Amino acid sequence: LLGCIKIASDEVIENEAKILLSFFPDVDIVFSKLPLADGLVTPESFMKSASTISTSSLRLGMLASPSVIGLACTSMSFTLGNRRVDQEIHAGCINVQTTDMARGQIDALNALGIERVCLLTPYIDILSKKNAEFLRENGIQVLRRHTLNLVTDEETSLITKESIRKMVTKIDCEEADAIVIGCS
């Protein structure tokens, strides 16, 4: 059983997770909502909201006893860092494995042998830059970067697949092994 801490305003992750997990019939998932302090996808809001990760973790532990709890917000994950995310999850639920979307991003790229990417994010510029830095710190070269400068999760949830396809085509380059589309 997976425990997933999601930003309360995230309108996409639950449906997407159910589709993905349909390929893994022995795995189930439960969600706990994490309200953002200011309702904004900013480093300041993430720092203010960090301590509520433990409350969401505690709720998951009491209701479902998952063996793994993860934070399903890529930008909050790389802003807080692995150590802080793990600390907050364990403050609410001690005997679980931990993960987050930023680690998942790196694990996926490493599993595929990806070394050079173009990065497309919905974030404000400071978060997009932090995502690029996070990738670089983990051995991934960022060749190009484009961001949409969206400040709320509601805006991110409204981006269409077609507009993503168009943006990917614009930032793609021959030297890239892959294109990373940031955000859960």
GROMACS .gro file of C-alpha atoms in nm, residues 18-151:
model
  134
   18LYS     CA    1  -0.512   0.520  -1.068
   19ILE     CA    2  -0.435   0.479  -1.439
   20LEU     CA    3  -0.069   0.404  -1.368
   21LEU     CA    4  -0.147   0.161  -1.087
   22SER     CA    5  -0.388  -0.031  -1.308
   23PHE     CA    6  -0.069  -0.189  -1.449
   24PHE     CA    7   0.023  -0.307  -1.098
   25PRO     CA    8  -0.282  -0.498  -0.968
   26ASP     CA    9  -0.120  -0.585  -0.634
   27VAL     CA   10  -0.052  -0.220  -0.545
   28ASP     CA   11  -0.306   0.017  -0.397
   29ILE     CA   12  -0.280   0.386  -0.306
   30VAL     CA   13  -0.436   0.618  -0.049
   31PHE     CA   14  -0.417   0.998  -0.052
   32SER     CA   15  -0.385   1.267   0.211
   33LYS     CA   16  -0.424   1.634   0.123
   34LEU     CA   17  -0.164   1.895   0.217
   35PRO     CA   18  -0.286   2.255   0.215
   36LEU     CA   19  -0.034   2.512   0.095
   37ALA     CA   20   0.006   2.796   0.342
   38ASP     CA   21  -0.052   3.072   0.087
   39GLY     CA   22  -0.218   2.860  -0.180
   40LEU     CA   23   0.075   2.946  -0.406
   41VAL     CA   24   0.340   2.730  -0.569
   42THR     CA   25   0.638   2.928  -0.438
   43PRO     CA   26   0.944   2.848  -0.227
   44GLU     CA   27   0.806   3.065   0.055
   45SER     CA   28   0.474   2.879   0.060
   46PHE     CA   29   0.657   2.544   0.060
   47MET     CA   30   0.872   2.646   0.356
   48LYS     CA   31   0.566   2.763   0.550
   49SER     CA   32   0.381   2.440   0.467
   50ALA     CA   33   0.665   2.192   0.531
   51SER     CA   34   0.562   2.106   0.886
   52THR     CA   35   0.214   2.003   0.771
   53ILE     CA   36   0.369   1.711   0.582
   54SER     CA   37   0.393   1.533   0.918
   55THR     CA   38   0.020   1.584   0.982
   56SER     CA   39  -0.063   1.434   0.643
   57SER     CA   40   0.175   1.146   0.711
   58LEU     CA   41   0.018   1.082   1.052
   59ARG     CA   42  -0.328   1.078   0.892
   60LEU     CA   43  -0.213   0.819   0.636
   61GLY     CA   44  -0.051   0.605   0.904
   62MET     CA   45  -0.362   0.607   1.122
   63LEU     CA   46  -0.607   0.538   0.842
   64ALA     CA   47  -0.426   0.294   0.616
   65SER     CA   48  -0.083   0.177   0.743
   66PRO     CA   49   0.104   0.222   0.414
   67SER     CA   50   0.453   0.074   0.375
   68VAL     CA   51   0.570   0.373   0.168
   69ILE     CA   52   0.469   0.738   0.194
   70GLY     CA   53   0.565   0.987  -0.074
   71LEU     CA   54   0.523   1.358  -0.132
   72ALA     CA   55   0.352   1.414  -0.467
   73CYS     CA   56   0.471   1.765  -0.541
   74THR     CA   57   0.787   1.782  -0.748
   75SER     CA   58   0.866   2.147  -0.681
   76MET     CA   59   0.803   2.119  -0.306
   77SER     CA   60   1.023   1.807  -0.302
   78PHE     CA   61   1.329   1.967  -0.462
   79THR     CA   62   1.276   2.295  -0.272
   80LEU     CA   63   1.270   2.125   0.070
   81GLY     CA   64   1.521   1.854  -0.020
   82ASN     CA   65   1.517   1.481   0.051
   83ARG     CA   66   1.631   1.510   0.410
   84ARG     CA   67   1.357   1.755   0.511
   85VAL     CA   68   1.085   1.561   0.328
   86ASP     CA   69   1.193   1.237   0.500
   87GLN     CA   70   1.213   1.410   0.839
   88GLU     CA   71   0.860   1.547   0.808
   89ILE     CA   72   0.710   1.219   0.685
   90HIS     CA   73   0.879   1.026   0.967
   91ALA     CA   74   0.758   1.280   1.223
   92GLY     CA   75   0.406   1.160   1.143
   93CYS     CA   76   0.469   0.794   1.061
   94ILE     CA   77   0.796   0.638   1.174
   95ASN     CA   78   0.800   0.290   1.021
   96VAL     CA   79   0.761   0.369   0.652
   97GLN     CA   80   0.986   0.407   0.355
   98THR     CA   81   0.982   0.756   0.205
   99THR     CA   82   1.005   0.907  -0.139
  100ASP     CA   83   0.900   1.212  -0.334
  101MET     CA   84   0.847   1.328  -0.691
  102ALA     CA   85   1.191   1.491  -0.725
  103ARG     CA   86   1.363   1.163  -0.638
  104GLY     CA   87   1.129   0.986  -0.879
  105GLN     CA   88   1.233   1.226  -1.152
  106ILE     CA   89   1.602   1.145  -1.097
  107ASP     CA   90   1.541   0.770  -1.058
  108ALA     CA   91   1.347   0.760  -1.387
  109LEU     CA   92   1.618   0.949  -1.576
  110ASN     CA   93   1.891   0.727  -1.432
  111ALA     CA   94   1.697   0.409  -1.510
  112LEU     CA   95   1.673   0.520  -1.872
  113GLY     CA   96   2.040   0.626  -1.892
  114ILE     CA   97   1.945   0.988  -1.963
  115GLU     CA   98   2.229   1.240  -1.931
  116ARG     CA   99   2.111   1.548  -2.127
  117VAL     CA  100   1.762   1.697  -2.116
  118CYS     CA  101   1.547   1.989  -2.212
  119LEU     CA  102   1.326   2.100  -1.920
  120LEU     CA  103   0.968   2.222  -1.947
  121THR     CA  104   0.798   2.336  -1.626
  122PRO     CA  105   0.479   2.517  -1.528
  123TYR     CA  106   0.657   2.687  -1.234
  124ILE     CA  107   0.752   3.045  -1.167
  125ASP     CA  108   1.105   3.111  -1.287
  126ILE     CA  109   1.279   3.069  -0.950
  127LEU     CA  110   1.131   2.718  -0.914
  128SER     CA  111   1.213   2.625  -1.272
  129LYS     CA  112   1.574   2.732  -1.205
  130LYS     CA  113   1.574   2.524  -0.884
  131ASN     CA  114   1.448   2.223  -1.084
  132ALA     CA  115   1.732   2.269  -1.335
  133GLU     CA  116   1.985   2.301  -1.049
  134PHE     CA  117   1.845   1.986  -0.886
  135LEU     CA  118   1.886   1.795  -1.212
  136ARG     CA  119   2.242   1.924  -1.255
  137GLU     CA  120   2.333   1.834  -0.894
  138ASN     CA  121   2.219   1.481  -0.976
  139GLY     CA  122   2.432   1.449  -1.289
  140ILE     CA  123   2.177   1.553  -1.552
  141GLN     CA  124   2.280   1.827  -1.796
  142VAL     CA  125   2.000   2.074  -1.877
  143LEU     CA  126   2.045   2.199  -2.233
  144ARG     CA  127   1.734   2.416  -2.259
  145ARG     CA  128   1.469   2.530  -2.014
  146HIS     CA  129   1.126   2.683  -2.059
  147THR     CA  130   0.871   2.766  -1.793
  148LEU     CA  131   0.513   2.893  -1.792
  149ASN     CA  132   0.541   3.110  -1.477
  150LEU     CA  133   0.222   2.973  -1.322
  151VAL     CA  134   0.181   3.045  -0.953
   0.00000   0.00000   0.00000
